[in-house]
Amino acid sequence: MRLGVLDVGSNTVHLLVVDAHPGACPRPAHSHKAELRLAQLLDDSGAIGSDGVERLVSVIHEALRAAEDKGVEELLPFATSAVREAGNADDVLTRVRTETGVELQVLSGAEEARLTFLAARRWYGWSAGKLLVVDIGGGSLEIAYGMDEEPDAAVSLPLGAGRLTAGWLPGDPPEEEDVRALRRHVRTEIARTVGEFSRLGGPDHVVATSKTFKQLARIAGAARSVEGLYVQRELKRESLQAWVPRLAAMTAAERAELPGVSEARAGQLLAGALVAEGAMDLFGVERLEICPWALREGVILRRLDHMGPG
């Protein structure tokens, strides 16, 4: 069957269309994205403003048209931290349902971590052993660890690259004091969770998902996306540490000139790098591998599991 996953994230609204059936690898058929940056559209009360809600409704209408054009049989719509934590989340969900007919499932942070972990486990298989999976989104950071398809530990922290950029780095380029303050904040938040994971023992394989990690790996020398999904890409902590001060000294426009960095994401790349560096340092990770599958694939795989064989 042809499935569509509609991901209302903190940075983008992304429709991923795949051809899938139980027991088979989901094959991408179409991708439709719209930059929305909901995490940066919150007003002083923490609510998504009227302009943001109108834009969200419009973008979902566009995604629905794309899904119809591509023959999507079933749509799996979900929302993550930007909608989940909005002060007017219920009103936003009601308006989306009323005006588009889409019933967004709001995932908790723990659900995000578990579904992303499932995707990574299926990608790497059982031979990867104990997996540590790290994902940096626009609104939150997810970390999960385990031996099976269900992680033994999973946490979500409010350390998304978009959220942190909006709240901590107003300058372009940012002030040195602001960068230092954000670095302290990130490491304090991550350090609170390390004990929960360290008691479970060290991982056999560390992987990262998300656009932020892909871009950081790319500027550190990883293969381009056009070279395919199956090329191994990694990020070394040593390389990342060398890039952080360079990114801090650049404007967003200068970062957008780096290989693999999009103009839309350039402004928040420094915050993402500080989170990535903090996570790798505090968890004692020298290198990690970039996983092509993430939350959207996890949602698809869970749906296929519920369908059963045949």
mmCIF file of C-alpha atoms in Angstrom:
data_model
loop_
_atom_site.group_PDB
_atom_site.id
_atom_site.type_symbol
_atom_site.label_atom_id
_atom_site.label_comp_id
_atom_site.label_asym_id
_atom_site.label_seq_id
_atom_site.Cartn_x
_atom_site.Cartn_y
_atom_site.Cartn_z
ATOM 1 C CA MET A 1 0.000 0.000 0.000
ATOM 2 C CA ARG A 2 1.027 3.604 -0.402
ATOM 3 C CA LEU A 3 1.347 5.358 2.969
ATOM 4 C CA GLY A 4 1.821 9.041 3.665
ATOM 5 C CA VAL A 5 3.399 10.338 6.854
ATOM 6 C CA LEU A 6 2.553 13.959 7.639
ATOM 7 C CA ASP A 7 5.093 15.260 10.150
ATOM 8 C CA VAL A 8 4.241 18.628 11.681
ATOM 9 C CA GLY A 9 7.600 19.405 13.231
ATOM 10 C CA SER A 10 9.178 22.402 14.869
ATOM 11 C CA ASN A 11 10.986 23.420 11.674
ATOM 12 C CA THR A 12 9.048 21.919 8.790
ATOM 13 C CA VAL A 13 5.830 20.255 7.776
ATOM 14 C CA HIS A 14 6.998 17.215 5.838
ATOM 15 C CA LEU A 15 4.897 14.749 3.865
ATOM 16 C CA LEU A 16 6.787 11.533 3.145
ATOM 17 C CA VAL A 17 5.078 9.106 0.770
ATOM 18 C CA VAL A 18 6.276 5.493 0.799
ATOM 19 C CA ASP A 19 5.338 2.220 -0.823
ATOM 20 C CA ALA A 20 5.185 -0.325 1.957
ATOM 21 C CA HIS A 21 3.833 -3.631 3.144
ATOM 22 C CA PRO A 22 4.562 -5.748 6.237
ATOM 23 C CA GLY A 23 7.929 -7.473 6.117
ATOM 24 C CA ALA A 24 9.346 -5.208 3.417
ATOM 25 C CA CYS A 25 11.563 -2.129 3.536
ATOM 26 C CA PRO A 26 9.450 1.033 3.046
ATOM 27 C CA ARG A 27 10.483 2.612 -0.241
ATOM 28 C CA PRO A 28 10.288 6.420 -0.541
ATOM 29 C CA ALA A 29 8.091 7.530 -3.435
ATOM 30 C CA HIS A 30 7.688 11.272 -2.852
ATOM 31 C CA SER A 31 8.677 14.017 -0.413
ATOM 32 C CA HIS A 32 6.893 17.342 0.073
ATOM 33 C CA LYS A 33 8.296 19.912 2.536
ATOM 34 C CA ALA A 34 7.370 23.381 3.704
ATOM 35 C CA GLU A 35 9.521 25.427 6.078
ATOM 36 C CA LEU A 36 7.310 26.701 8.890
ATOM 37 C CA ARG A 37 9.539 27.089 11.983
ATOM 38 C CA LEU A 38 6.687 26.753 14.459
ATOM 39 C CA ALA A 39 9.184 26.683 17.323
ATOM 40 C CA GLN A 40 10.054 30.296 16.468
ATOM 41 C CA LEU A 41 6.453 31.480 15.975
ATOM 42 C CA LEU A 42 5.397 31.371 19.621
ATOM 43 C CA ASP A 43 4.207 34.595 21.231
ATOM 44 C CA ASP A 44 5.174 35.811 24.707
ATOM 45 C CA SER A 45 2.599 33.514 26.310
ATOM 46 C CA GLY A 46 3.970 30.440 24.539
ATOM 47 C CA ALA A 47 1.068 30.169 22.110
ATOM 48 C CA ILE A 48 1.280 29.812 18.339
ATOM 49 C CA GLY A 49 0.105 33.159 16.937
ATOM 50 C CA SER A 50 -2.818 33.501 14.545
ATOM 51 C CA ASP A 51 -0.497 33.991 11.566
ATOM 52 C CA GLY A 52 1.330 30.809 12.451
ATOM 53 C CA VAL A 53 -1.896 28.823 12.759
ATOM 54 C CA GLU A 54 -3.146 30.142 9.411
ATOM 55 C CA ARG A 55 0.141 29.212 7.776
ATOM 56 C CA LEU A 56 -0.006 25.741 9.345
ATOM 57 C CA VAL A 57 -3.532 25.150 8.022
ATOM 58 C CA SER A 58 -2.475 26.329 4.557
ATOM 59 C CA VAL A 59 0.594 24.089 4.508
ATOM 60 C CA ILE A 60 -1.447 21.053 5.597
ATOM 61 C CA HIS A 61 -3.902 21.736 2.755
ATOM 62 C CA GLU A 62 -0.934 21.744 0.348
ATOM 63 C CA ALA A 63 0.328 18.459 1.782
ATOM 64 C CA LEU A 64 -3.112 16.880 1.441
ATOM 65 C CA ARG A 65 -3.245 17.853 -2.216
ATOM 66 C CA ALA A 66 0.204 16.340 -2.744
ATOM 67 C CA ALA A 67 -0.884 13.134 -0.970
ATOM 68 C CA GLU A 68 -3.960 12.898 -3.184
ATOM 69 C CA ASP A 69 -1.901 13.496 -6.321
ATOM 70 C CA LYS A 70 0.479 10.688 -5.344
ATOM 71 C CA GLY A 71 -2.305 8.187 -4.606
ATOM 72 C CA VAL A 72 -1.785 7.917 -0.859
ATOM 73 C CA GLU A 73 -4.100 5.249 0.562
ATOM 74 C CA GLU A 74 -3.605 6.047 4.238
ATOM 75 C CA LEU A 75 -2.245 9.181 5.927
ATOM 76 C CA LEU A 76 -0.443 9.057 9.264
ATOM 77 C CA PRO A 77 -0.439 12.636 10.614
ATOM 78 C CA PHE A 78 1.452 13.594 13.753
ATOM 79 C CA ALA A 79 2.883 16.639 15.516
ATOM 80 C CA THR A 80 5.907 17.011 17.772
ATOM 81 C CA SER A 81 7.228 19.470 20.351
ATOM 82 C CA ALA A 82 6.197 22.816 18.807
ATOM 83 C CA VAL A 83 2.495 21.897 18.847
ATOM 84 C CA ARG A 84 2.783 19.721 21.953
ATOM 85 C CA GLU A 85 4.140 22.559 24.068
ATOM 86 C CA ALA A 86 2.170 25.445 22.588
ATOM 87 C CA GLY A 87 -0.022 27.225 25.113
ATOM 88 C CA ASN A 88 -2.961 26.965 22.710
ATOM 89 C CA ALA A 89 -2.289 23.414 21.495
ATOM 90 C CA ASP A 90 -5.924 22.296 21.864
ATOM 91 C CA ASP A 91 -7.185 25.265 19.865
ATOM 92 C CA VAL A 92 -4.586 24.660 17.144
ATOM 93 C CA LEU A 93 -5.518 20.980 16.868
ATOM 94 C CA THR A 94 -9.224 21.809 16.735
ATOM 95 C CA ARG A 95 -8.739 24.356 14.000
ATOM 96 C CA VAL A 96 -6.579 21.986 11.950
ATOM 97 C CA ARG A 97 -9.213 19.254 12.300
ATOM 98 C CA THR A 98 -12.094 21.597 11.448
ATOM 99 C CA GLU A 99 -10.470 23.246 8.428
ATOM 100 C CA THR A 100 -8.522 20.306 6.951
ATOM 101 C CA GLY A 101 -10.128 17.162 8.345
ATOM 102 C CA VAL A 102 -6.722 16.050 9.636
ATOM 103 C CA GLU A 103 -6.594 14.660 13.173
ATOM 104 C CA LEU A 104 -3.026 15.309 14.260
ATOM 105 C CA GLN A 105 -1.669 12.806 16.756
ATOM 106 C CA VAL A 106 0.506 14.712 19.197
ATOM 107 C CA LEU A 107 3.486 12.556 20.133
ATOM 108 C CA SER A 108 5.023 12.871 23.561
ATOM 109 C CA GLY A 109 8.766 13.385 23.771
ATOM 110 C CA ALA A 110 9.202 9.816 25.006
ATOM 111 C CA GLU A 111 7.177 8.510 22.053
ATOM 112 C CA GLU A 112 9.374 10.483 19.673
ATOM 113 C CA ALA A 113 12.467 8.912 21.237
ATOM 114 C CA ARG A 114 11.011 5.385 21.110
ATOM 115 C CA LEU A 115 9.861 5.616 17.493
ATOM 116 C CA THR A 116 13.179 7.087 16.361
ATOM 117 C CA PHE A 117 14.948 4.288 18.220
ATOM 118 C CA LEU A 118 12.763 1.696 16.453
ATOM 119 C CA ALA A 119 13.735 3.154 13.071
ATOM 120 C CA ALA A 120 17.439 3.049 13.928
ATOM 121 C CA ARG A 121 17.189 -0.510 15.252
ATOM 122 C CA ARG A 122 15.484 -1.720 12.064
ATOM 123 C CA TRP A 123 18.065 0.086 9.919
ATOM 124 C CA TYR A 124 21.112 -1.369 11.675
ATOM 125 C CA GLY A 125 19.634 -4.709 12.792
ATOM 126 C CA TRP A 126 20.387 -6.886 15.785
ATOM 127 C CA SER A 127 24.095 -7.121 14.961
ATOM 128 C CA ALA A 128 24.489 -3.509 16.109
ATOM 129 C CA GLY A 129 24.048 -4.683 19.703
ATOM 130 C CA LYS A 130 23.218 -2.058 22.312
ATOM 131 C CA LEU A 131 22.254 1.154 20.514
ATOM 132 C CA LEU A 132 22.500 4.725 21.744
ATOM 133 C CA VAL A 133 20.391 6.962 19.483
ATOM 134 C CA VAL A 134 20.521 10.770 19.567
ATOM 135 C CA ASP A 135 18.155 13.033 17.626
ATOM 136 C CA ILE A 136 18.199 16.859 17.541
ATOM 137 C CA GLY A 137 14.986 18.409 16.269
ATOM 138 C CA GLY A 138 13.839 21.986 16.049
ATOM 139 C CA GLY A 139 12.170 21.929 19.451
ATOM 140 C CA SER A 140 13.670 19.037 21.396
ATOM 141 C CA LEU A 141 16.527 16.597 21.837
ATOM 142 C CA GLU A 142 15.701 12.884 22.098
ATOM 143 C CA ILE A 143 18.057 10.243 23.478
ATOM 144 C CA ALA A 144 17.278 6.519 23.636
ATOM 145 C CA TYR A 145 19.261 3.405 24.524
ATOM 146 C CA GLY A 146 18.639 -0.321 24.416
ATOM 147 C CA MET A 147 19.249 -3.795 23.098
ATOM 148 C CA ASP A 148 15.786 -4.515 21.700
ATOM 149 C CA GLU A 149 13.301 -2.636 19.500
ATOM 150 C CA GLU A 150 11.870 -0.931 22.587
ATOM 151 C CA PRO A 151 14.552 1.150 24.341
ATOM 152 C CA ASP A 152 15.453 0.550 27.976
ATOM 153 C CA ALA A 153 15.777 4.316 28.520
ATOM 154 C CA ALA A 154 14.340 7.213 26.536
ATOM 155 C CA VAL A 155 14.292 10.928 27.327
ATOM 156 C CA SER A 156 13.256 14.135 25.603
ATOM 157 C CA LEU A 157 14.802 17.479 26.537
ATOM 158 C CA PRO A 158 13.783 21.010 25.426
ATOM 159 C CA LEU A 159 17.063 21.443 23.541
ATOM 160 C CA GLY A 160 15.950 21.726 19.934
ATOM 161 C CA ALA A 161 18.128 23.808 17.621
ATOM 162 C CA GLY A 162 15.335 26.191 16.613
ATOM 163 C CA ARG A 163 14.085 26.698 20.158
ATOM 164 C CA LEU A 164 17.579 27.425 21.509
ATOM 165 C CA THR A 165 18.469 29.785 18.689
ATOM 166 C CA ALA A 166 15.323 31.841 19.233
ATOM 167 C CA GLY A 167 15.749 31.946 23.012
ATOM 168 C CA TRP A 168 19.509 32.222 23.484
ATOM 169 C CA LEU A 169 21.290 33.483 20.347
ATOM 170 C CA PRO A 170 19.744 36.758 19.148
ATOM 171 C CA GLY A 171 22.858 38.099 17.441
ATOM 172 C CA ASP A 172 24.127 37.351 13.953
ATOM 173 C CA PRO A 173 26.836 36.365 14.584
ATOM 174 C CA PRO A 174 25.971 35.747 18.254
ATOM 175 C CA GLU A 175 27.776 37.404 21.121
ATOM 176 C CA GLU A 176 30.502 35.308 22.722
ATOM 177 C CA GLU A 177 28.791 35.599 26.128
ATOM 178 C CA ASP A 178 25.514 34.278 24.679
ATOM 179 C CA VAL A 179 27.257 31.292 23.139
ATOM 180 C CA ARG A 180 28.961 30.500 26.435
ATOM 181 C CA ALA A 181 25.688 30.823 28.360
ATOM 182 C CA LEU A 182 23.913 28.492 25.936
ATOM 183 C CA ARG A 183 26.752 25.980 26.153
ATOM 184 C CA ARG A 184 26.424 25.913 29.952
ATOM 185 C CA HIS A 185 22.646 25.532 29.743
ATOM 186 C CA VAL A 186 22.839 22.671 27.222
ATOM 187 C CA ARG A 187 25.408 20.744 29.231
ATOM 188 C CA THR A 188 23.536 21.203 32.507
ATOM 189 C CA GLU A 189 20.334 19.829 30.974
ATOM 190 C CA ILE A 190 22.034 16.847 29.320
ATOM 191 C CA ALA A 191 24.134 16.024 32.398
ATOM 192 C CA ARG A 192 20.958 15.463 34.426
ATOM 193 C CA THR A 193 20.096 12.476 32.235
ATOM 194 C CA VAL A 194 23.480 10.804 31.888
ATOM 195 C CA GLY A 195 23.149 8.718 35.063
ATOM 196 C CA GLU A 196 19.927 7.122 33.817
ATOM 197 C CA PHE A 197 21.809 5.770 30.807
ATOM 198 C CA SER A 198 25.227 5.010 32.298
ATOM 199 C CA ARG A 199 23.764 2.515 34.773
ATOM 200 C CA LEU A 200 22.719 0.393 31.757
ATOM 201 C CA GLY A 201 26.284 -0.011 30.505
ATOM 202 C CA GLY A 202 28.079 1.285 27.444
ATOM 203 C CA PRO A 203 26.584 1.114 23.952
ATOM 204 C CA ASP A 204 27.986 -1.050 21.180
ATOM 205 C CA HIS A 205 26.937 1.405 18.496
ATOM 206 C CA VAL A 206 26.094 5.128 18.667
ATOM 207 C CA VAL A 207 23.958 6.671 15.945
ATOM 208 C CA ALA A 208 22.401 10.053 15.315
ATOM 209 C CA THR A 209 19.455 11.129 13.207
ATOM 210 C CA SER A 210 18.042 14.478 12.075
ATOM 211 C CA LYS A 211 18.940 17.207 9.618
ATOM 212 C CA THR A 212 21.181 18.911 12.169
ATOM 213 C CA PHE A 213 23.468 15.894 12.547
ATOM 214 C CA LYS A 214 23.494 15.290 8.790
ATOM 215 C CA GLN A 215 24.618 18.857 8.147
ATOM 216 C CA LEU A 216 27.267 18.741 10.876
ATOM 217 C CA ALA A 217 28.624 15.495 9.461
ATOM 218 C CA ARG A 218 28.629 16.970 5.961
ATOM 219 C CA ILE A 219 30.653 20.064 6.879
ATOM 220 C CA ALA A 220 33.065 17.754 8.726
ATOM 221 C CA GLY A 221 33.680 15.821 5.516
ATOM 222 C CA ALA A 222 30.947 13.159 5.243
ATOM 223 C CA ALA A 223 29.642 12.065 1.849
ATOM 224 C CA ARG A 224 27.021 14.159 0.065
ATOM 225 C CA SER A 225 23.376 13.078 0.146
ATOM 226 C CA VAL A 226 23.401 12.468 -3.615
ATOM 227 C CA GLU A 227 25.786 9.575 -3.037
ATOM 228 C CA GLY A 228 22.914 7.565 -1.597
ATOM 229 C CA LEU A 229 21.443 6.209 1.630
ATOM 230 C CA TYR A 230 23.832 3.300 1.956
ATOM 231 C CA VAL A 231 27.078 5.251 2.157
ATOM 232 C CA GLN A 232 28.320 5.241 5.741
ATOM 233 C CA ARG A 233 28.522 8.724 7.213
ATOM 234 C CA GLU A 234 30.004 9.543 10.580
ATOM 235 C CA LEU A 235 30.738 12.488 12.815
ATOM 236 C CA LYS A 236 33.784 12.564 15.085
ATOM 237 C CA ARG A 237 33.745 14.594 18.285
ATOM 238 C CA GLU A 238 37.202 15.955 17.493
ATOM 239 C CA SER A 239 35.949 17.373 14.181
ATOM 240 C CA LEU A 240 32.825 18.799 15.771
ATOM 241 C CA GLN A 241 34.825 20.515 18.522
ATOM 242 C CA ALA A 242 36.965 22.187 15.874
ATOM 243 C CA TRP A 243 33.884 23.416 14.010
ATOM 244 C CA VAL A 244 31.952 24.911 16.948
ATOM 245 C CA PRO A 245 34.093 28.081 17.348
ATOM 246 C CA ARG A 246 34.146 28.520 13.577
ATOM 247 C CA LEU A 247 30.357 28.339 13.387
ATOM 248 C CA ALA A 248 30.071 30.766 16.302
ATOM 249 C CA ALA A 249 32.134 33.345 14.418
ATOM 250 C CA MET A 250 30.030 33.097 11.253
ATOM 251 C CA THR A 251 26.836 34.868 10.277
ATOM 252 C CA ALA A 252 23.884 32.754 9.170
ATOM 253 C CA ALA A 253 24.577 33.779 5.569
ATOM 254 C CA GLU A 254 28.170 32.567 5.872
ATOM 255 C CA ARG A 255 27.065 29.229 7.337
ATOM 256 C CA ALA A 256 24.650 28.810 4.419
ATOM 257 C CA GLU A 257 27.681 28.772 2.117
ATOM 258 C CA LEU A 258 29.052 25.657 3.810
ATOM 259 C CA PRO A 259 28.620 22.321 2.015
ATOM 260 C CA GLY A 260 25.273 20.673 2.758
ATOM 261 C CA VAL A 261 23.913 23.549 4.880
ATOM 262 C CA SER A 262 20.578 24.958 3.730
ATOM 263 C CA GLU A 263 19.750 28.628 4.054
ATOM 264 C CA ALA A 264 16.667 27.772 6.121
ATOM 265 C CA ARG A 265 18.717 25.835 8.697
ATOM 266 C CA ALA A 266 21.902 27.895 8.726
ATOM 267 C CA GLY A 267 20.751 30.203 11.510
ATOM 268 C CA GLN A 268 20.225 27.379 13.976
ATOM 269 C CA LEU A 269 23.239 25.247 13.071
ATOM 270 C CA LEU A 270 25.399 26.657 15.870
ATOM 271 C CA ALA A 271 22.837 25.805 18.549
ATOM 272 C CA GLY A 272 22.535 22.328 17.076
ATOM 273 C CA ALA A 273 26.312 21.948 17.104
ATOM 274 C CA LEU A 274 26.475 22.942 20.781
ATOM 275 C CA VAL A 275 23.842 20.301 21.613
ATOM 276 C CA ALA A 276 25.600 17.641 19.533
ATOM 277 C CA GLU A 277 28.972 18.456 21.086
ATOM 278 C CA GLY A 278 27.518 18.454 24.602
ATOM 279 C CA ALA A 279 25.781 15.100 24.098
ATOM 280 C CA MET A 280 28.865 13.448 22.596
ATOM 281 C CA ASP A 281 31.131 14.811 25.319
ATOM 282 C CA LEU A 282 28.909 13.989 28.300
ATOM 283 C CA PHE A 283 28.091 10.495 27.014
ATOM 284 C CA GLY A 284 31.748 9.837 26.189
ATOM 285 C CA VAL A 285 31.138 9.350 22.456
ATOM 286 C CA GLU A 286 34.171 9.788 20.212
ATOM 287 C CA ARG A 287 32.348 9.079 16.944
ATOM 288 C CA LEU A 288 28.812 8.342 15.853
ATOM 289 C CA GLU A 289 27.194 7.143 12.654
ATOM 290 C CA ILE A 290 24.452 9.049 10.835
ATOM 291 C CA CYS A 291 21.290 6.953 10.449
ATOM 292 C CA PRO A 292 19.189 7.691 7.335
ATOM 293 C CA TRP A 293 15.975 6.621 9.096
ATOM 294 C CA ALA A 294 14.381 8.606 11.914
ATOM 295 C CA LEU A 295 10.996 9.468 13.412
ATOM 296 C CA ARG A 296 8.923 9.375 10.216
ATOM 297 C CA GLU A 297 10.225 5.924 9.346
ATOM 298 C CA GLY A 298 9.549 4.817 12.920
ATOM 299 C CA VAL A 299 5.905 5.879 12.564
ATOM 300 C CA ILE A 300 5.641 3.915 9.296
ATOM 301 C CA LEU A 301 7.263 0.806 10.774
ATOM 302 C CA ARG A 302 4.977 0.844 13.809
ATOM 303 C CA ARG A 303 1.933 1.109 11.518
ATOM 304 C CA LEU A 304 3.146 -1.817 9.404
ATOM 305 C CA ASP A 305 3.732 -3.890 12.536
ATOM 306 C CA HIS A 306 0.105 -3.319 13.548
ATOM 307 C CA MET A 307 -1.109 -4.441 10.126
ATOM 308 C CA GLY A 308 0.398 -7.871 10.537
ATOM 309 C CA PRO A 309 1.716 -10.167 7.803
ATOM 310 C CA GLY A 310 0.136 -10.626 4.388
#
